[in-house]
C-alpha cells in the first residue's frame, strides 16, 4: 500500500501578500502546489487541507456591504469557503493529473467537513482570533459581536477552540483506502458541538494546522507536510541573524515555542501541530514552503520535527 501524505496548504497558496485575490490570481497560484501534488500522487495516497482566512474575510466584508440580506453565521461562511476553495483545488489538480496522464486515473473529492470542539473550551471565554474587515471605532461599537483593537484597526474577534475530533474521519478513511484524493477540513473545519446525537454549529474558527494534525492522527497519515510562504521555521525570525532550523526534536520545539520564537496565529500552531502529530505516533512532520512540497516529502527541504 502507498503511504499516506497530508498536505496542509496555507492561505497564501491561493492569495499572496499584496494581491487583490481575483479568481485568476488564485487559480494561477494554486498551480505551484498542485503540480507537485499531481506528481506525488503517483507514489502516495493524498489528503489536502487548506486555510480560508482571506476568503472568509471577503465574505464577511460582503455581508457588511449588503445589509438587505440577513448576516450569515460564521459556520455557514466557513462551509461556503470549503465549497469555493475545494472547487478551485479540485479543478486545478484534475487538469494537472490529466495533462501528466497520471495512471491509474485518480479521482478527487472535496468534503464538507465538521470538526467537533468542546463548548467548555476556555477559548470561548476569550475570543481572540481577528476575522474579516477592519472597522472604524464608530462603526465597531455598533456591531453585534465582540470587536477588538488590532494593529490594523478594529476587527471582529472570534473564539479559536482546539479541534477535538473530525466528524467525517470514517468517510475519509474509506475514501483513502479507495485511493481517492481528498480535499477536506477546509479553514480548519466547520466548528460544531455535540447536542445529543446531532451537531450544532458554533460562531468560531479552528486553526487549520491543528485540525490537520488531528485529522492526520485519526486517519493514520504517514507524512504531514505543512506548506506556507516561508522555507520553514526560523529561530529569531524578526532579527537580522535569523536561522532556519532543518530539524528539531519535539522537546526543542516546545522549548523554543515557550521562548516565543514561534508566535501564536502564524508559526506557533504549525509547530504545535507537528509536535502533536509526532507525539501521537505520526512518522514524519515537515513545515516547508509551497514551492518545496516535493523536496520536503523526501527530506530535502523545510523544518522536520522529530521524536
Ligand atoms: P499560513 O497561511 O500558511 O498558515 P501564516 O501567516 O499563518 O501562514 O504563518 C506563516 C508566517 O509565519 C510566515 O509568513 C512568517 O512571516 C511567520 N513567522 C512568524 N514566526 C516565524 C518563525 N519563527 N519562522 C518562520 N516564519 C515565522
Ligand atoms: Mg496560519
mmCIF file of C-alpha atoms in Angstrom, residues 4 21 49 77 84 91 119 139 152 155 163 193-194 198 203 212 218 223-224 234 240 249 268 273-275:
data_model
loop_
_atom_site.group_PDB
_atom_site.id
_atom_site.type_symbol
_atom_site.label_atom_id
_atom_site.label_comp_id
_atom_site.label_asym_id
_atom_site.label_seq_id
_atom_site.Cartn_x
_atom_site.Cartn_y
_atom_site.Cartn_z
ATOM 1 C CA UNK A 4 -0.498 8.493 3.060
ATOM 2 C CA UNK A 21 -7.319 37.942 -4.745
ATOM 3 C CA UNK A 49 -6.400 20.520 3.779
ATOM 4 C CA UNK A 77 -19.369 31.153 5.775
ATOM 5 C CA UNK A 84 -15.328 27.507 -3.272
ATOM 6 C CA UNK A 91 -10.253 21.775 -10.896
ATOM 7 C CA UNK A 119 -18.208 24.000 24.335
ATOM 8 C CA UNK A 139 -18.636 51.521 13.264
ATOM 9 C CA UNK A 152 -4.595 47.369 11.689
ATOM 10 C CA UNK A 155 -11.767 43.902 13.936
ATOM 11 C CA UNK A 163 -10.165 20.580 17.453
ATOM 12 C CA UNK A 193 -20.513 20.816 19.341
ATOM 13 C CA UNK A 194 -22.423 17.643 20.052
ATOM 14 C CA UNK A 198 -26.691 15.644 16.498
ATOM 15 C CA UNK A 203 -19.515 31.002 15.772
ATOM 16 C CA UNK A 212 -4.810 18.896 10.079
ATOM 17 C CA UNK A 218 -7.297 9.968 13.211
ATOM 18 C CA UNK A 223 3.706 12.190 6.445
ATOM 19 C CA UNK A 224 2.272 15.588 7.436
ATOM 20 C CA UNK A 234 13.377 30.104 11.944
ATOM 21 C CA UNK A 240 18.801 40.062 11.111
ATOM 22 C CA UNK A 249 13.050 17.349 18.300
ATOM 23 C CA UNK A 268 3.162 28.699 16.564
ATOM 24 C CA UNK A 273 0.603 20.647 15.049
ATOM 25 C CA UNK A 274 3.876 18.942 14.090
ATOM 26 C CA UNK A 275 4.645 18.139 17.755
#
